[in-house]
Amino acid sequence: MEMLGPRIWASVQQGLSRGLSRNVKGWASGEGRKVDIAGVYPPVTTPFTATAEVDYGKLEENLYKMGTIPFRGFVVQGSTGEFPFLTSRERLEVVSRVRQVIPKDKLLLAGSGCESTQATVEMTVSMAQVGADAAMVVTPCYFRGRMTSAALIHHYTKVADLSPIPVVLYSVPANTGLDLPVDAVVTLSQHPNIVGMKDSGGDVTRIGLIVHKTSKQDFQVLAGSAGFLMASYALGDAALWNPRAEENHGLVWLLRRTLSCPLAGAELCRGGGAAHEFQQQWLALRASITKACIISVSCLVPIA
């Protein structure tokens, strides 16, 4: 496969021009299309050669091996993808290669966050051009002292207004030093083109609060690490009394819907309640991931 050439870049530029000149309401509505992001997504690493070039051959090899596990889709250009070390052209090429390799029915969540709003808009439109189904936008953090709730709401609103694909908020304070405030998340959850959030902070109480406060919106929350996946699910169990739980599109519904079917190597659970069911299927998932953990830089999901 060839690298992104002048023709593809020209197409990206044209798409960007159309996006920025198009009616803002048209982008935000996504022509009425809503993407359901419920599911388990392994974070795709970016392999490098000995000369610090992206190793696209190894990337494709990893994707084929990960494809043997029934994941909902893949997260590309997140923290595990080491996107700060890539050029803009490399970021787009990686997403393009992933889209060409994975099945069409698998969702591709591509990180498009940059430090400025304009750069993020441009990268988001470009990611859509090369095949991303949704844009995962990390919080800008270089001037984090000025990243108030109002500033972040303004940033994400502009990006979502101009994005041709749904936007997923991404909070990873361990790397950015910045937690996306809960009040900002609640406000942004009302935007028609913001469909959910990946929270990698590990604060389960905070995740539960976000799920609760966005329960009236069509908004889904992804637990950003296997390290607190079980705890997040336990929060879900506590919310089962809520008659809206199955409609919540938050953490409870998201994880229960994902893990209610047997995974590779798992046996059907015969009793013990929802927590027991999750535990059994989680162990099966861990076993599957361990067998498929062939990536040189890091594993698909952190496993204790």
Coordinates of C-alpha atoms in Angstrom, one line a residue:
M1 CA 0.0 0.0 0.0
E2 CA 1.2 3.5 -0.8
M3 CA 1.6 6.3 1.6
L4 CA -1.0 9.1 1.5
G5 CA -0.1 10.8 -1.8
P6 CA -1.0 14.2 -3.3
R7 CA -4.4 13.1 -4.5
I8 CA -5.5 11.9 -1.1
W9 CA -4.2 15.0 0.5
A10 CA -6.0 17.1 -2.1
S11 CA -9.2 15.2 -1.2
V12 CA -8.6 15.9 2.5
Q13 CA -8.1 19.6 1.7
Q14 CA -11.4 19.7 -0.3
G15 CA -13.3 17.9 2.4
L16 CA -11.9 20.4 5.0
S17 CA -13.0 23.3 2.8
R18 CA -16.5 21.9 2.4
G19 CA -16.7 21.2 6.1
L20 CA -15.7 24.7 7.2
S21 CA -17.9 26.4 4.6
R22 CA -21.0 24.2 5.2
N23 CA -23.8 25.2 7.4
V24 CA -22.8 24.5 11.0
K25 CA -26.2 22.9 11.9
G26 CA -25.7 20.4 9.1
W27 CA -22.4 19.1 10.6
A28 CA -23.7 19.0 14.1
S29 CA -26.8 17.0 13.1
G30 CA -24.8 14.5 11.1
E31 CA -27.8 14.3 8.8
G32 CA -29.7 12.7 11.7
R33 CA -27.2 9.8 12.1
K34 CA -26.3 8.7 15.6
V35 CA -23.4 6.3 16.2
D36 CA -23.8 3.7 19.0
I37 CA -20.3 3.4 20.6
A38 CA -21.3 0.7 23.1
G39 CA -18.6 -2.0 23.2
V40 CA -15.1 -3.0 24.0
Y41 CA -12.3 -1.3 22.1
P42 CA -8.6 -2.2 22.3
P43 CA -6.2 0.7 22.1
V44 CA -4.1 0.2 19.0
T45 CA -0.4 0.9 19.4
T46 CA 1.9 2.4 16.8
P47 CA 4.8 0.1 16.1
F48 CA 8.1 1.8 15.0
T49 CA 11.1 0.5 13.1
A50 CA 14.7 0.8 14.4
T51 CA 15.0 4.0 12.5
A52 CA 11.9 5.6 14.2
E53 CA 9.6 5.2 11.2
V54 CA 6.1 3.9 11.6
D55 CA 6.1 0.2 10.9
Y56 CA 3.0 -0.2 8.9
G57 CA 3.6 -3.9 8.3
K58 CA 3.7 -4.7 12.0
L59 CA 0.6 -2.5 12.5
E60 CA -1.4 -4.5 10.0
E61 CA -0.1 -7.8 11.5
N62 CA -1.3 -6.7 14.9
L63 CA -4.7 -5.7 13.6
Y64 CA -5.2 -9.1 11.9
K65 CA -4.3 -10.9 15.2
M66 CA -6.6 -8.6 17.2
G67 CA -9.3 -9.2 14.7
T68 CA -9.7 -12.8 16.1
I69 CA -11.3 -11.3 19.2
P70 CA -14.9 -10.1 18.9
F71 CA -14.2 -6.4 19.7
R72 CA -16.8 -3.7 18.8
G73 CA -14.1 -1.7 17.1
F74 CA -10.7 -0.1 17.7
V75 CA -9.3 3.1 19.2
V76 CA -6.5 4.5 17.1
Q77 CA -4.3 7.5 18.0
G78 CA -5.1 7.5 21.7
S79 CA -2.4 7.6 24.4
T80 CA -1.4 4.0 23.6
G81 CA -1.0 5.1 19.9
E82 CA 1.6 7.6 21.0
F83 CA 0.1 10.3 18.7
P84 CA 2.2 13.2 20.1
F85 CA 5.3 11.5 18.4
L86 CA 3.7 11.4 15.0
T87 CA 3.5 14.0 12.3
S88 CA 0.0 15.0 11.0
R89 CA 0.7 13.0 7.8
E90 CA 1.6 9.9 9.9
R91 CA -1.5 10.3 12.1
L92 CA -3.7 10.2 9.0
E93 CA -1.8 7.4 7.3
V94 CA -2.1 5.2 10.4
V95 CA -5.9 5.7 10.5
S96 CA -6.1 5.1 6.8
R97 CA -4.2 1.8 7.1
V98 CA -6.3 0.7 10.0
R99 CA -9.5 1.4 8.1
Q100 CA -8.3 -0.6 5.1
V101 CA -7.5 -3.6 7.3
I102 CA -10.4 -3.9 9.8
P103 CA -13.8 -5.2 8.7
K104 CA -16.4 -2.5 7.7
D105 CA -18.7 -3.4 10.6
K106 CA -16.0 -2.5 13.2
L107 CA -16.1 1.0 14.5
L108 CA -12.9 3.1 14.2
L109 CA -12.5 5.7 16.9
A110 CA -9.6 8.0 15.9
G111 CA -7.9 10.5 18.1
S112 CA -8.0 13.9 16.5
G113 CA -7.2 16.2 19.4
C114 CA -4.7 19.1 19.0
E115 CA -3.8 22.1 21.1
S116 CA -5.8 24.7 19.2
T117 CA -9.4 24.5 18.2
Q118 CA -8.7 25.2 14.5
A119 CA -6.0 22.5 14.3
T120 CA -8.4 20.1 16.0
V121 CA -11.2 20.9 13.5
E122 CA -8.8 20.4 10.6
M123 CA -7.5 17.1 12.0
T124 CA -11.0 15.9 12.8
V125 CA -12.3 16.6 9.2
S126 CA -9.2 14.9 7.8
M127 CA -9.7 11.8 10.0
A128 CA -13.2 11.5 8.7
Q129 CA -11.8 11.7 5.1
V130 CA -9.5 8.7 5.7
G131 CA -12.2 6.5 7.3
A132 CA -12.7 7.3 11.0
D133 CA -16.3 6.6 12.2
A134 CA -15.9 8.9 15.3
A135 CA -13.4 11.4 16.5
M136 CA -11.9 11.1 20.0
V137 CA -10.8 14.5 21.1
V138 CA -8.4 14.8 24.0
T139 CA -8.5 17.9 26.2
P140 CA -6.0 20.6 25.1
C141 CA -3.6 21.0 28.0
Y142 CA -0.5 23.1 27.3
F143 CA -2.2 26.1 28.9
R144 CA -4.2 24.0 31.3
G145 CA -4.3 26.8 33.8
R146 CA -6.6 28.6 31.5
M147 CA -8.6 25.6 30.5
T148 CA -11.7 26.5 32.5
S149 CA -15.1 24.8 32.0
A150 CA -16.1 27.7 29.8
A151 CA -13.0 27.4 27.7
L152 CA -13.4 23.7 27.2
I153 CA -17.1 23.9 26.4
H154 CA -16.2 26.5 23.8
H155 CA -13.5 24.3 22.3
Y156 CA -15.5 21.1 22.1
T157 CA -18.6 22.9 20.8
K158 CA -16.7 24.4 17.9
V159 CA -15.1 21.1 17.1
A160 CA -18.5 19.3 17.2
D161 CA -20.2 22.0 15.2
L162 CA -17.7 21.5 12.3
S163 CA -17.1 17.8 12.6
P164 CA -18.6 15.6 9.9
I165 CA -18.4 12.6 12.2
P166 CA -19.6 12.2 15.9
V167 CA -17.3 13.4 18.6
V168 CA -16.2 11.5 21.7
L169 CA -14.8 13.5 24.6
Y170 CA -11.5 12.2 25.9
S171 CA -10.2 12.9 29.4
V172 CA -6.8 11.4 30.4
P173 CA -5.5 13.4 33.3
A174 CA -2.4 11.2 33.8
N175 CA -1.0 12.5 30.6
T176 CA -2.6 15.9 30.3
G177 CA -2.7 17.0 34.0
L178 CA -6.3 18.1 33.3
D179 CA -9.6 16.4 34.1
L180 CA -12.5 17.4 32.0
P181 CA -14.8 19.0 34.6
V182 CA -18.1 17.2 35.2
D183 CA -20.2 20.3 34.6
A184 CA -18.5 20.8 31.2
V185 CA -19.3 17.1 30.3
V186 CA -22.9 17.6 31.3
T187 CA -23.2 20.7 29.1
L188 CA -21.4 19.1 26.2
S189 CA -23.5 15.9 26.4
Q190 CA -26.5 18.0 25.1
H191 CA -24.7 18.7 21.8
P192 CA -26.3 16.6 19.0
N193 CA -22.9 15.7 17.6
I194 CA -21.2 14.7 20.9
V195 CA -22.1 11.1 21.5
G196 CA -20.0 10.1 24.5
M197 CA -16.8 10.2 26.5
K198 CA -13.8 8.0 27.2
D199 CA -12.8 8.7 30.8
S200 CA -9.3 7.4 31.6
G201 CA -9.0 9.1 35.0
G202 CA -9.8 6.0 37.0
D203 CA -12.1 7.9 39.4
V204 CA -15.0 5.5 39.5
T205 CA -17.1 7.8 41.7
R206 CA -16.7 10.6 39.1
I207 CA -17.6 8.2 36.3
G208 CA -20.8 7.2 38.1
L209 CA -21.6 10.9 38.6
I210 CA -21.2 11.6 34.9
V211 CA -23.4 8.7 34.0
H212 CA -26.1 9.9 36.5
K213 CA -26.0 13.5 35.3
T214 CA -26.1 12.7 31.6
S215 CA -28.8 10.0 31.9
K216 CA -31.4 12.1 30.1
Q217 CA -29.1 12.6 27.1
D218 CA -28.2 10.2 24.3
F219 CA -24.7 10.0 25.7
Q220 CA -22.4 7.0 26.4
V221 CA -19.5 6.7 28.8
L222 CA -16.5 4.4 28.1
A223 CA -14.3 3.3 31.0
G224 CA -10.8 4.1 29.6
S225 CA -8.8 1.3 31.2
A226 CA -9.2 -2.3 32.2
G227 CA -7.8 -1.4 35.6
F228 CA -11.1 0.1 36.7
L229 CA -13.5 -1.7 34.4
M230 CA -14.7 -4.1 37.0
A231 CA -15.3 -1.3 39.5
S232 CA -17.1 0.7 36.9
Y233 CA -19.4 -2.3 36.2
A234 CA -20.0 -2.6 39.9
L235 CA -21.3 1.0 39.9
G236 CA -23.7 -0.1 37.2
D237 CA -25.1 -2.9 39.4
A238 CA -25.9 -0.3 42.0
A239 CA -27.9 1.6 39.4
L240 CA -30.1 -1.3 38.3
W241 CA -32.9 -0.1 40.4
N242 CA -33.3 2.8 38.1
P243 CA -36.1 2.0 35.5
R244 CA -34.1 4.1 33.0
A245 CA -31.0 2.1 33.4
E246 CA -31.4 0.2 30.2
E247 CA -32.1 3.4 28.3
N248 CA -29.3 5.3 30.0
H249 CA -26.7 4.8 27.3
G250 CA -24.2 5.3 30.0
L251 CA -21.8 3.0 31.8
V252 CA -24.4 0.5 33.0
W253 CA -26.0 -0.2 29.7
L254 CA -22.8 0.2 27.8
L255 CA -20.9 -2.5 29.7
R256 CA -23.8 -4.9 30.3
R257 CA -24.8 -4.8 26.6
T258 CA -21.2 -5.4 25.6
L259 CA -20.4 -8.3 27.9
S260 CA -23.7 -10.1 28.0
C261 CA -22.6 -12.4 25.1
P262 CA -20.0 -15.1 25.4
L263 CA -16.5 -14.1 24.4
A264 CA -13.8 -16.4 22.9
G265 CA -13.2 -19.2 25.3
A266 CA -16.0 -18.3 27.6
E267 CA -18.7 -20.6 28.8
L268 CA -22.3 -19.4 29.3
C269 CA -22.9 -18.4 32.9
R270 CA -25.5 -20.5 34.7
G271 CA -26.0 -18.4 37.9
G272 CA -24.5 -16.1 40.4
G273 CA -26.0 -12.8 39.3
A274 CA -24.8 -10.1 37.0
A275 CA -21.6 -9.5 38.9
H276 CA -20.7 -13.2 38.6
E277 CA -21.5 -13.1 34.9
F278 CA -19.3 -10.2 34.3
Q279 CA -16.4 -11.7 36.4
Q280 CA -16.5 -14.9 34.4
Q281 CA -16.6 -13.2 31.0
W282 CA -14.0 -10.7 32.1
L283 CA -11.7 -13.6 32.9
A284 CA -12.3 -15.0 29.5
L285 CA -11.6 -11.6 27.9
R286 CA -8.3 -11.4 29.9
A287 CA -7.3 -14.8 28.6
S288 CA -8.1 -13.9 25.1
I289 CA -6.2 -10.6 25.3
T290 CA -3.2 -12.3 26.9
K291 CA -2.9 -14.8 24.1
A292 CA -3.2 -12.0 21.5
C293 CA -0.9 -9.6 23.2
I294 CA 1.7 -9.6 20.5
I295 CA 2.3 -5.9 20.2
S296 CA 5.9 -4.9 20.9
V297 CA 5.3 -1.5 22.5
S298 CA 2.6 -2.4 25.0
C299 CA -0.4 -4.7 25.5
L300 CA -3.9 -4.1 24.1
V301 CA -5.3 -3.5 27.6
P302 CA -3.3 -3.1 30.8
I303 CA -3.5 -6.4 32.7
A304 CA -2.5 -6.8 36.3

